[in-house]
Tab-separated table of C-alpha atoms in Angstrom:
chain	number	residue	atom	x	y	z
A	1	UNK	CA	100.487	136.180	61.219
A	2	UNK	CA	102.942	133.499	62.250
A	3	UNK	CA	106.521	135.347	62.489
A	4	UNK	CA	109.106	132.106	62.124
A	5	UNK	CA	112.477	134.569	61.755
A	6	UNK	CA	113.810	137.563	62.999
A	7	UNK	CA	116.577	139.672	63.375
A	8	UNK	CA	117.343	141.663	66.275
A	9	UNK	CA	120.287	143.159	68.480
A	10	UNK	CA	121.329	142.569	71.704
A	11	UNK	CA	123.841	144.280	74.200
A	12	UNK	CA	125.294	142.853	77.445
A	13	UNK	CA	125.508	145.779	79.864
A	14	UNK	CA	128.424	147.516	80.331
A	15	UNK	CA	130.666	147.348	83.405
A	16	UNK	CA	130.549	150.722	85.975
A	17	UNK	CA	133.732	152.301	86.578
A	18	UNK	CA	136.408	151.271	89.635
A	19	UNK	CA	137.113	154.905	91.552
A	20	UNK	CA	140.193	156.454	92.633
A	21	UNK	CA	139.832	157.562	95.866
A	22	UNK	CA	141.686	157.589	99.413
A	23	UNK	CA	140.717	157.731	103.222
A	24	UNK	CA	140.760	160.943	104.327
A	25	UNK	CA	139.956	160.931	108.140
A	26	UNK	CA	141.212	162.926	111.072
A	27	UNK	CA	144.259	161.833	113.263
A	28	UNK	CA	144.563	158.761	110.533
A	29	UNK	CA	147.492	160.128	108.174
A	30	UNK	CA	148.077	158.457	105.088
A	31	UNK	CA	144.846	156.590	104.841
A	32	UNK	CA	145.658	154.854	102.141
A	33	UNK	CA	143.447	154.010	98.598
A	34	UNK	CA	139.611	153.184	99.618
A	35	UNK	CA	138.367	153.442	95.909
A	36	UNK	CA	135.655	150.571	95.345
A	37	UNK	CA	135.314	148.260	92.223
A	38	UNK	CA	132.459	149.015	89.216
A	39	UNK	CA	129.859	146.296	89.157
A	40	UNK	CA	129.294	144.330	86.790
A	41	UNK	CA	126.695	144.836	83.696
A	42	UNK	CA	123.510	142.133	83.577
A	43	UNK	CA	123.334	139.492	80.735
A	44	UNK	CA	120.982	139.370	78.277
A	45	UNK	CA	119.287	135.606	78.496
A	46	UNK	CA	116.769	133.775	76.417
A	47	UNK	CA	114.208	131.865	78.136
A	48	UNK	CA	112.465	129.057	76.343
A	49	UNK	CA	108.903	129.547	76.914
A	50	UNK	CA	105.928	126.862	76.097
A	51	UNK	CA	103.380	129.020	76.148
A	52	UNK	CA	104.506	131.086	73.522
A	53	UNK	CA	104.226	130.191	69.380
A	54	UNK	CA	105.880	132.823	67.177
A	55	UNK	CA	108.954	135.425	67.014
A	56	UNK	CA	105.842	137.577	66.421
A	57	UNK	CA	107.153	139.921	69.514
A	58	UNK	CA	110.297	140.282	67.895
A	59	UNK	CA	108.925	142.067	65.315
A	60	UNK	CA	107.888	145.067	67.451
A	61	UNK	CA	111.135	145.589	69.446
A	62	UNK	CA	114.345	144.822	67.781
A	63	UNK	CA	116.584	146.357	70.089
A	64	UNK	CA	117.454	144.504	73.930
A	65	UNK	CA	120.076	146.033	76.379
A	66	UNK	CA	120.995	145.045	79.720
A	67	UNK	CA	120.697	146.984	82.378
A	68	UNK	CA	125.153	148.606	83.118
A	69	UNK	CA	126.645	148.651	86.347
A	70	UNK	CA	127.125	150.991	89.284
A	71	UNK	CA	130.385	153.074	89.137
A	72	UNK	CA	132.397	152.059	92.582
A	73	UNK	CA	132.529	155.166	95.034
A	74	UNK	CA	135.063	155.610	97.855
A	75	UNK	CA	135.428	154.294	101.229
A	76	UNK	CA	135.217	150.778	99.758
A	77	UNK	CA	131.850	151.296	98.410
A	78	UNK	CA	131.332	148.504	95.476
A	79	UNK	CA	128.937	149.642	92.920
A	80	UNK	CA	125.772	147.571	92.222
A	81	UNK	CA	125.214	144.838	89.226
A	82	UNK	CA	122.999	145.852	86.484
A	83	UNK	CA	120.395	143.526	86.014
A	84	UNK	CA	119.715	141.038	83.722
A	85	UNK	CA	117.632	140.844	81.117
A	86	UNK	CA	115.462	137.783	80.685
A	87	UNK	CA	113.958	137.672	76.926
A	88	UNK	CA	111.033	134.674	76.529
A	89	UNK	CA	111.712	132.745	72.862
A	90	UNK	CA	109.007	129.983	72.005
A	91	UNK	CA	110.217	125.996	72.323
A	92	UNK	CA	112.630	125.516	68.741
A	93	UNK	CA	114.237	128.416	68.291
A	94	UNK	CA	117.508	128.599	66.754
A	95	UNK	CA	119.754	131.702	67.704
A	96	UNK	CA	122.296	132.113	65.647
A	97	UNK	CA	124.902	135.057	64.648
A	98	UNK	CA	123.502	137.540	62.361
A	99	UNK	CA	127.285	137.987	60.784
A	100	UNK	CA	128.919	134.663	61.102
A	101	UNK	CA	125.907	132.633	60.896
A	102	UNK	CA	127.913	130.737	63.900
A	103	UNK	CA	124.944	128.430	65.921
A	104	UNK	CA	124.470	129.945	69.298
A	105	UNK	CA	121.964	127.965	70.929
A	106	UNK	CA	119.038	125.758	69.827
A	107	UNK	CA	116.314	126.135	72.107
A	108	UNK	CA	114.455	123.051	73.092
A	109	UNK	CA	113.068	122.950	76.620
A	110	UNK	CA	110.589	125.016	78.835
A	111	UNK	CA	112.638	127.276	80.735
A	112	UNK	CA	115.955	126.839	79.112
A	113	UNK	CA	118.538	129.308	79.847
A	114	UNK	CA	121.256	130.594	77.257
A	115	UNK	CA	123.082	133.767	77.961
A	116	UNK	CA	123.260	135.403	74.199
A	117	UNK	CA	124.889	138.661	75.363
A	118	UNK	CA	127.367	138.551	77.847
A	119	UNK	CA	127.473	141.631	80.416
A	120	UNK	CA	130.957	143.443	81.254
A	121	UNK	CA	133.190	142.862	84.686
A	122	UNK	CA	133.012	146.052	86.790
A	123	UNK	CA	136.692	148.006	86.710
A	124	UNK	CA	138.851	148.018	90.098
A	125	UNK	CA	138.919	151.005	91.931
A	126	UNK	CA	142.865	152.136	93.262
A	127	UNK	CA	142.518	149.858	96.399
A	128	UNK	CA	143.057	146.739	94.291
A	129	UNK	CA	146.494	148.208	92.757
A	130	UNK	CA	147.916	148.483	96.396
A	131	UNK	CA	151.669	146.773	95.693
A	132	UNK	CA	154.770	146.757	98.142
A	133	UNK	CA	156.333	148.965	95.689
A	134	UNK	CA	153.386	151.381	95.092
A	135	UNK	CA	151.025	152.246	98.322
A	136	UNK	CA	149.211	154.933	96.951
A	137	UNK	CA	148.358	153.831	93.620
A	138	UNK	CA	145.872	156.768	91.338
A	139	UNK	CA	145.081	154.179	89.067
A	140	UNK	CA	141.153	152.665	88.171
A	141	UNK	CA	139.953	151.162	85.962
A	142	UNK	CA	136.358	151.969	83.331
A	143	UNK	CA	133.589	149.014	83.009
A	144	UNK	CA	134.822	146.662	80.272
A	145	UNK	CA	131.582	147.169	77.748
A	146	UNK	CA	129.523	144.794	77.614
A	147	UNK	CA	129.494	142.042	74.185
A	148	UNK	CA	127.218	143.077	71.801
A	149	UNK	CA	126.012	141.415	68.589
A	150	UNK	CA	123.296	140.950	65.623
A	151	UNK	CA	120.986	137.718	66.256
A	152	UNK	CA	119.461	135.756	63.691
A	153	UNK	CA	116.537	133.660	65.270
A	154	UNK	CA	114.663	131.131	63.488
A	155	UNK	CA	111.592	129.153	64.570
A	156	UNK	CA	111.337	125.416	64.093
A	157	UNK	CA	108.290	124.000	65.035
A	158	UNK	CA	107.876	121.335	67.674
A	159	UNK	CA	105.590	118.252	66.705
A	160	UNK	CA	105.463	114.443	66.592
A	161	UNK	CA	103.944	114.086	63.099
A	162	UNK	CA	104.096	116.449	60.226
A	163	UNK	CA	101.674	116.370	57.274
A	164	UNK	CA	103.882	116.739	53.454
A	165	UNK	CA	102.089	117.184	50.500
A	166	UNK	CA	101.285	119.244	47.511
A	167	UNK	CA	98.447	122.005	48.202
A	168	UNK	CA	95.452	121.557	48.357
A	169	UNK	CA	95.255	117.528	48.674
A	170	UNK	CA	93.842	117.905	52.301
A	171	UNK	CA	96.168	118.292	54.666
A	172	UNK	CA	94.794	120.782	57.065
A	173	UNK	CA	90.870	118.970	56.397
A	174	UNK	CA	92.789	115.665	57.970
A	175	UNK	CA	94.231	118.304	60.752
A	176	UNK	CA	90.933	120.043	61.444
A	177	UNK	CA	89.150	116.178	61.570
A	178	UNK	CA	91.809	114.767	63.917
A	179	UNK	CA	91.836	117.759	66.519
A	180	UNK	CA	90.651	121.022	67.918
A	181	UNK	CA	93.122	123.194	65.458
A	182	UNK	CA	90.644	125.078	63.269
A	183	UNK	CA	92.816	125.860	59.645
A	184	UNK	CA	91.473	128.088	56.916
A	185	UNK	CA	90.171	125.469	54.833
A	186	UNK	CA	89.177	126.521	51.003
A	187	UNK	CA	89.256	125.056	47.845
A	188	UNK	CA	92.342	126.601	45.903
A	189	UNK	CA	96.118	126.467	46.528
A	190	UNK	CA	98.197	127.751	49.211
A	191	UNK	CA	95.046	128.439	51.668
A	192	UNK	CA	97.943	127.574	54.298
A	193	UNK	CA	100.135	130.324	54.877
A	194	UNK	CA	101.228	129.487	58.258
A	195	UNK	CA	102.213	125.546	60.167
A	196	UNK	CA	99.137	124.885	62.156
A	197	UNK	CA	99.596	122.540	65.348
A	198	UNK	CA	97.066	120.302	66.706
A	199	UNK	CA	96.717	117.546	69.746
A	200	UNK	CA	95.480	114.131	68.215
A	201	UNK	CA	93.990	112.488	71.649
A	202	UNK	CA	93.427	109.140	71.004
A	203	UNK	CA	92.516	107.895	74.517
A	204	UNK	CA	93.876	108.786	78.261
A	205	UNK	CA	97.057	109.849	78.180
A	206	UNK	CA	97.706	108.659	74.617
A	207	UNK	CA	98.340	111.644	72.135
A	208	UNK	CA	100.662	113.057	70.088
A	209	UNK	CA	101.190	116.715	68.101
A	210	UNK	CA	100.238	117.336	64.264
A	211	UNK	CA	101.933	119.576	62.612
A	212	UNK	CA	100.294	121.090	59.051
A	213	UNK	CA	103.424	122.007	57.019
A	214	UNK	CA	101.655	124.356	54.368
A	215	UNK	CA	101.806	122.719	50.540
A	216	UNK	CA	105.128	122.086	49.166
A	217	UNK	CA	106.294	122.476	45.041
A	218	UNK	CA	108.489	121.519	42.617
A	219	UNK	CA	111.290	123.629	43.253
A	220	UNK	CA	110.866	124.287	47.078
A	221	UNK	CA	114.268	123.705	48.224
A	222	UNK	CA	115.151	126.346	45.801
A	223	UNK	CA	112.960	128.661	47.685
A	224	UNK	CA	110.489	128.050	45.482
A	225	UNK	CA	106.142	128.762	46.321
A	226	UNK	CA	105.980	128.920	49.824
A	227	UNK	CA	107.870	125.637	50.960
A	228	UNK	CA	111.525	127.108	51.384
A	229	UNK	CA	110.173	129.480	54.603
A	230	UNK	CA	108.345	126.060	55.934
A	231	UNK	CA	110.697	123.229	55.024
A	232	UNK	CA	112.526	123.962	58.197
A	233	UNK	CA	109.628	122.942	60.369
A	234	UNK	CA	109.984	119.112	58.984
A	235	UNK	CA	112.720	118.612	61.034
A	236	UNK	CA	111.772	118.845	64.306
A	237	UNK	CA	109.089	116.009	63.508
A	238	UNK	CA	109.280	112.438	64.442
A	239	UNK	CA	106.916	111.082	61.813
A	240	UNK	CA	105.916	111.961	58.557
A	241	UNK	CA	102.313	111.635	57.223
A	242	UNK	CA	102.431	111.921	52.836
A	243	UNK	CA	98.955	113.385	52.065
A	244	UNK	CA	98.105	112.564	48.456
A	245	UNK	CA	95.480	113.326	46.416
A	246	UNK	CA	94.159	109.702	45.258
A	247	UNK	CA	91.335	110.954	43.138
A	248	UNK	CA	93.727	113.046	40.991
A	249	UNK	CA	90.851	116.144	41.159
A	250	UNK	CA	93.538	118.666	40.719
A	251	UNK	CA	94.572	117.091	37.401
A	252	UNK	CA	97.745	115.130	39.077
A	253	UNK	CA	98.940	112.123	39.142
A	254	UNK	CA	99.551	110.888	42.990
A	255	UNK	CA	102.104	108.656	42.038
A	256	UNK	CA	103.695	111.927	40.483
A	257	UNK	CA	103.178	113.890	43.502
A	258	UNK	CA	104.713	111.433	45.879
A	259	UNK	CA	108.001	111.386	44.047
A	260	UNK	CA	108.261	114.885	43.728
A	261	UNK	CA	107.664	115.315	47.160
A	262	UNK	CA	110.074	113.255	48.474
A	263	UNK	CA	112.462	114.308	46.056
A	264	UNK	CA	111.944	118.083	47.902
A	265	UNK	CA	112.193	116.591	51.347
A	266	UNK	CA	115.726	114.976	50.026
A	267	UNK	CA	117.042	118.154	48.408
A	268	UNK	CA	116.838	120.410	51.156
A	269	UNK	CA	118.025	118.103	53.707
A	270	UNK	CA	118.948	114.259	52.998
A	271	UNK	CA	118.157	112.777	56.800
A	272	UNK	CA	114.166	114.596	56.130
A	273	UNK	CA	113.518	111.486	53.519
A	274	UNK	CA	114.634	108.774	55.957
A	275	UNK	CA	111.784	109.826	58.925
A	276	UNK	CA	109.382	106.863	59.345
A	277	UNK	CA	106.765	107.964	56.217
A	278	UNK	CA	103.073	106.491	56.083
A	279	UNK	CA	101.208	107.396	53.094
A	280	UNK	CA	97.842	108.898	53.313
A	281	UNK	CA	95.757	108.048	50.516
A	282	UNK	CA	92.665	111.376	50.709
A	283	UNK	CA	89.708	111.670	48.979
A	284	UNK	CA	88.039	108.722	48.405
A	285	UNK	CA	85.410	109.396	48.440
A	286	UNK	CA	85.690	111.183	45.035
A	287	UNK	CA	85.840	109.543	41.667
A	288	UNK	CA	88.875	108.148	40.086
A	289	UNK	CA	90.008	106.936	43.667
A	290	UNK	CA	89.577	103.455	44.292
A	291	UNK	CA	91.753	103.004	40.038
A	292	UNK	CA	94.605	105.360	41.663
A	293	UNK	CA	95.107	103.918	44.920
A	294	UNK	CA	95.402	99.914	43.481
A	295	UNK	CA	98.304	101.901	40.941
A	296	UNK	CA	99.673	103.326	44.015
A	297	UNK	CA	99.737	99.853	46.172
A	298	UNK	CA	101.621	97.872	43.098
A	299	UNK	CA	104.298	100.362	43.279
A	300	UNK	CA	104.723	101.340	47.021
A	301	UNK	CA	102.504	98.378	49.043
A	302	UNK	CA	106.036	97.045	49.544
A	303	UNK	CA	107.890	99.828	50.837
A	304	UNK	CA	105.149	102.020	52.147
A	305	UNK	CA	101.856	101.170	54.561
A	306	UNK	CA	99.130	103.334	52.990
A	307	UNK	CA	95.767	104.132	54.271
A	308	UNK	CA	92.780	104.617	51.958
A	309	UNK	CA	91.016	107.910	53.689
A	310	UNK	CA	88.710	110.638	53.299
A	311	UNK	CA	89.136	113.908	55.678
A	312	UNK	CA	85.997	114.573	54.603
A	313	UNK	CA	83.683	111.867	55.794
A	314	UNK	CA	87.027	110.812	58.364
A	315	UNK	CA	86.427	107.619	57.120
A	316	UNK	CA	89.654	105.263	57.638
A	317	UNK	CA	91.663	108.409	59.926
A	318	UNK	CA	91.376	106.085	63.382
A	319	UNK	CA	93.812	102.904	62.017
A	320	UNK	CA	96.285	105.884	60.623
A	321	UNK	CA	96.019	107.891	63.809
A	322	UNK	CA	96.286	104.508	66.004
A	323	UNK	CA	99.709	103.457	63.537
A	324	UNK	CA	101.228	106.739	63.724
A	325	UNK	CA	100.718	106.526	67.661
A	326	UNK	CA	102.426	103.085	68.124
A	327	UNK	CA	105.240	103.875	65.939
A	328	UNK	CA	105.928	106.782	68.118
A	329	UNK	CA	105.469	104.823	71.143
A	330	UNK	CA	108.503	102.698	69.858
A	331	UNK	CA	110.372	105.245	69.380
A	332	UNK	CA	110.954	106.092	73.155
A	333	UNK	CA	110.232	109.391	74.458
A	334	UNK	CA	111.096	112.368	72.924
A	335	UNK	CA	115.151	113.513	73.649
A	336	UNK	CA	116.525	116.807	71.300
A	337	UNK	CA	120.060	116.598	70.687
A	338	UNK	CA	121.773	119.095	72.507
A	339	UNK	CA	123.318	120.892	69.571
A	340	UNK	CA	126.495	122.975	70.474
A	341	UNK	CA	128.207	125.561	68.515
A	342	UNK	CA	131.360	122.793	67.932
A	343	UNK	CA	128.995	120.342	66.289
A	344	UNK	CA	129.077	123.488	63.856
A	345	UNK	CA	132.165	124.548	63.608
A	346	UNK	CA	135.184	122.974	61.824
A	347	UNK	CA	137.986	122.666	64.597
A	348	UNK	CA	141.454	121.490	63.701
A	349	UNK	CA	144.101	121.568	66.763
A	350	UNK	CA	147.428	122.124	65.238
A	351	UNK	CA	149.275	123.048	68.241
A	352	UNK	CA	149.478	126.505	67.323
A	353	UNK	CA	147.770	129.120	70.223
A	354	UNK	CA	145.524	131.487	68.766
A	355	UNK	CA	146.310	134.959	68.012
A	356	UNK	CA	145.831	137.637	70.770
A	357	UNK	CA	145.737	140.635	68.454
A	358	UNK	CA	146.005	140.929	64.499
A	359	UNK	CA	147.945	144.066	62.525
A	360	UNK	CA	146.379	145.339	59.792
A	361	UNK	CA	147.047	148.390	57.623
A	362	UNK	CA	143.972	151.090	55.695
A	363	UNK	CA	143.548	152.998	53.420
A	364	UNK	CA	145.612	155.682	54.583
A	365	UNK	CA	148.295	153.980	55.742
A	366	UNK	CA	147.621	153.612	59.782
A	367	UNK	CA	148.762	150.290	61.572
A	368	UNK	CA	145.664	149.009	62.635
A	369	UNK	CA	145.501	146.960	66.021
A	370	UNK	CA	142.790	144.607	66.723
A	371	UNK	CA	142.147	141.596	69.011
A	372	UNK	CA	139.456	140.795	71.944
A	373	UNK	CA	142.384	141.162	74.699
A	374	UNK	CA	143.808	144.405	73.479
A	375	UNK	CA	140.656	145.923	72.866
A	376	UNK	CA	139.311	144.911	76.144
A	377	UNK	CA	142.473	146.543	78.053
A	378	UNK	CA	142.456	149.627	75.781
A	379	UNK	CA	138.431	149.971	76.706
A	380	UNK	CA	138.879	149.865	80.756
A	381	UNK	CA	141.871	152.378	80.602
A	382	UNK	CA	140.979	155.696	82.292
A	383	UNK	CA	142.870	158.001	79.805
A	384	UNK	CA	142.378	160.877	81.964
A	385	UNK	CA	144.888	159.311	84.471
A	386	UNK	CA	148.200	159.004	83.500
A	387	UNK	CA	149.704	156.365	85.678
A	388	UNK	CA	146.706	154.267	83.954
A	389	UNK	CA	148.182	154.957	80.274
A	390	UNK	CA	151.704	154.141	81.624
A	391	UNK	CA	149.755	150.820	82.488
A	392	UNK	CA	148.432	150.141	79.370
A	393	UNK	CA	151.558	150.944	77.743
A	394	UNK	CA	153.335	148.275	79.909
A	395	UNK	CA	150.590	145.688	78.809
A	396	UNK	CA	150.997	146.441	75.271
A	397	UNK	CA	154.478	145.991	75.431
A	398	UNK	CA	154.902	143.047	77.629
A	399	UNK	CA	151.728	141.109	74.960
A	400	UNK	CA	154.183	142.130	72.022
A	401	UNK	CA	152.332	144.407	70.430
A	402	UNK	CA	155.234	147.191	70.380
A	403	UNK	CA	157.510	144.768	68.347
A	404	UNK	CA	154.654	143.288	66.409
A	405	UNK	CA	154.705	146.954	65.359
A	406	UNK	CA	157.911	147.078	64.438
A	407	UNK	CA	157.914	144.069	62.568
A	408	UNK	CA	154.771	145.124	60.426
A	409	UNK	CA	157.092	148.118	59.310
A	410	UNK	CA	156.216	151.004	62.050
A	411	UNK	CA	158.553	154.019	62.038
A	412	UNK	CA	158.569	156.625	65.158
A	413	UNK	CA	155.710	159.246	64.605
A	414	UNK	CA	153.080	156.757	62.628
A	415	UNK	CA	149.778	156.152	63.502
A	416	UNK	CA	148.187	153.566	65.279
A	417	UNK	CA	144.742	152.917	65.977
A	418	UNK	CA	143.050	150.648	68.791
A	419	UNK	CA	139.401	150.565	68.678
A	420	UNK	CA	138.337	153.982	68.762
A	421	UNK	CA	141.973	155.396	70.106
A	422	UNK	CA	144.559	156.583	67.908
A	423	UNK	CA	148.084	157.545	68.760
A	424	UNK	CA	151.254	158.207	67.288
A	425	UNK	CA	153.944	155.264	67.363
A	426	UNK	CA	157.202	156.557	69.363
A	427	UNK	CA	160.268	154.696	70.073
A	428	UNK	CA	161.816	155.431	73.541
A	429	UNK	CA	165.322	154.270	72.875
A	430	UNK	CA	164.511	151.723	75.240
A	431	UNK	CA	161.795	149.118	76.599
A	432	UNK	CA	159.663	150.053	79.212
A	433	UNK	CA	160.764	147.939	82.501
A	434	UNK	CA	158.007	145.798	83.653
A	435	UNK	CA	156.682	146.072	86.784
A	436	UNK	CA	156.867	143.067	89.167
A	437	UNK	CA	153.538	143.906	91.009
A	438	UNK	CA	151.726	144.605	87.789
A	439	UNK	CA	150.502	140.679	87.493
A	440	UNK	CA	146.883	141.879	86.188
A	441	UNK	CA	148.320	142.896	82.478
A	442	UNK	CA	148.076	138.782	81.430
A	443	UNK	CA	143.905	138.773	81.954
């Protein structure tokens, strides 16, 4: 089967612990802190990957986590990165976030690189909190955890040319003719369940890739039939080849079908109507052709070049083939936009810094305290130390968040809840006095 979307989840790996721990050697008194740092957890990275044609792999194994890293250990002793992990995606995939529906990356090269899920910096060990005020500090820090998030991927396929056109009017015949890809050919609609790529070589070093987009409806912007999962795969192409049925053996008019096929193409996305378009004039071999196809020149000869052929007998495929070739050859050589996540996002700058945390009250009444920088501090505090709470206290007070508090209505002895921690809000009498030495609390 060809897999075209999936969903999966991905974890950067978390960060190992910093130690506390101090040099304890004979005749040396007062060693001094020696704990070593955490190292840092490995990425998660996509790899684009020619060989490969589907999200097919996806479907077995939803789940990707990067290796953590090492805790530190004394006497200095840094602990190790984790690894990354590198995850192979075929050539057009779209990665985007499974909750936001934010663009990520769009995939468009062999061996392109995008980290998806960022790993975790390793925490310091007590040698890096060494200040002229405090020479033996107990403090370290845990592994800030590594970013983790739902993925949406979605498969566009990569090809010059793309065949349009209602089912069964001969589109993967006029594939099958024109190259080595070997369709499911039968007699009755929707026969194509899948795109099917082929190489049209025309001569040394001139060719080009087909892509069969399976049969298209009234409706299939909508999501109609089967054309709303394979619309997407129109974009990618350069060129667009209209297959029509000229002998009208399904009961159609062609002149029918080529409006309502463009009108499709439009609907879903306006820019998919304005790709160079030849018209492909099939089966002419069978009756009723040769009346259709002067109808079809008196209204589009003008706008439109249109070639009388027959997949069957490939009569008349070469001077299509040979068009479609040179008006790629125009064209230049193939660039992909290098799509960003701005180009999808709205973005206004009105002066105005963002927020570093957000108060919010549930259900039952506890101030809730959220915010990438608070969470991240109140994640890598070691709770079982208490000169490291006194830290975090300090940072919470010097980013605000103890007067944001009181502002959003806090009393002494309510809750508050960071993450997964939850304490009770007490007033001192008095601000905590910020420590001079302590210039880590504004990362």
């Amino acid at each position: 089967m060809f897999y075209d979307q999936a969903k999966i989840f991905v974890k950067g790996g978390d960060g190992g612990n910093g130690v506390a721990s101090f040099r304890r050697e004979k005749y040396v008194p007062e060693g001094g802190p020696n704990g070593g740092d955490g190292g840092s957890g490995g990425n998660v990275i996509f790899i684009g990957d020619e060989g490969l044609r589907t999200l097919v792999d996806f479907r077995y194994q939803r789940h990707y986590k990067a290796e953590r890293g090492e805790h530190g250990m004394g006497k200095n002793m840094h602990g190790r990165n984790g690894e990354d992990m590198t995850v192979k995606v075929p050539i057009g995939t779209v990665v985007k976030d499974a909750e936001t529906n934010a663009l990520i990356a769009d995939i468009t090269s062999h061996n392109q690189k995008v980290i998806v899920a960022k790993g975790g910096r390793g925490g310091r060990g007590n040698a890096k909190f060494v200040s002229s005020v405090n020479r033996a500090p107990t403090i370290s820090e845990n592994g800030e955890p590594g970013a983790e998030r739902w993925l949406e991927l979605e498969l566009k396929v990569l090809a010059d040319v793309g065949l349009v056109g209602f089912p069964n009017v001969g589109k993967s015949t006029i594939i099958s003719a024109v190259s080595a890809a070997k369709p499911k050919i039968a007699n009755y609609h929707f026969t194509t369940l899948e795109p099917n790529l082929g190489v049209v070589r025309l001569g040394e070093g001139q060719s080009f890739v087909m892509a069969d987009i399976p049969g298209l409806i009234e409706g299939a912007h909508a999501g109609a039939g089967l054309g709303h999962d394979f619309l997407r795969h129109t974009e990618r192409t350069r060129f667009l080849i209209h297959v029509l049925d000229i002998s009208g053996s399904e009961g159609r008019d062609p002149l029918e079908d080529f409006d309502g096929i463009n009108k499709e193409l439009a609907l879903y996305k306006p820019d998919l109507a304005e790709k160079p378009m030849v018209v492909a004039a099939n089966k002419m071999d069978l009756p009723g052709a040769e009346g259709n196809l002067e109808r079809l020149r008196e209204k589009l000869g003008e706008e439109y070049l249109i070639f009388p052929v027959s997949a069957a007998t490939t009569e008349g495929l070469e001077p299509l083939l040979w068009h479609v070739y040179h008006g790629l050859e125009a064209m230049g050589p193939v660039v992909f936009e290098t799509v960003t996540a701005e180009k999808h996002m709205d973005v206004r700058v009105t002066g105005k810094k963002a927020e570093r945390f957000h108060i919010d009250r549930d259900e039952e009444g506890t101030f809730v305290v959220s915010g990438a920088e608070v969470e991240r501090h109140v994640a890598m505090t070691n709770f079982e130390n208490e000169e490291s709470v006194t830290r975090l206290q300090r940072i919470l007070d010097r980013m605000g968040v103890d007067q944001a508090l009181r502002d959003a209505g806090a009393k002494h002895g309510d809750q508050v809840r960071i993450r997964e921690l939850e304490f009770d809000f007490v007033e001192f009498g008095g601000d905590y006095a910020p420590d001079p030495d302590d210039a880590d609390n504004e990362e």
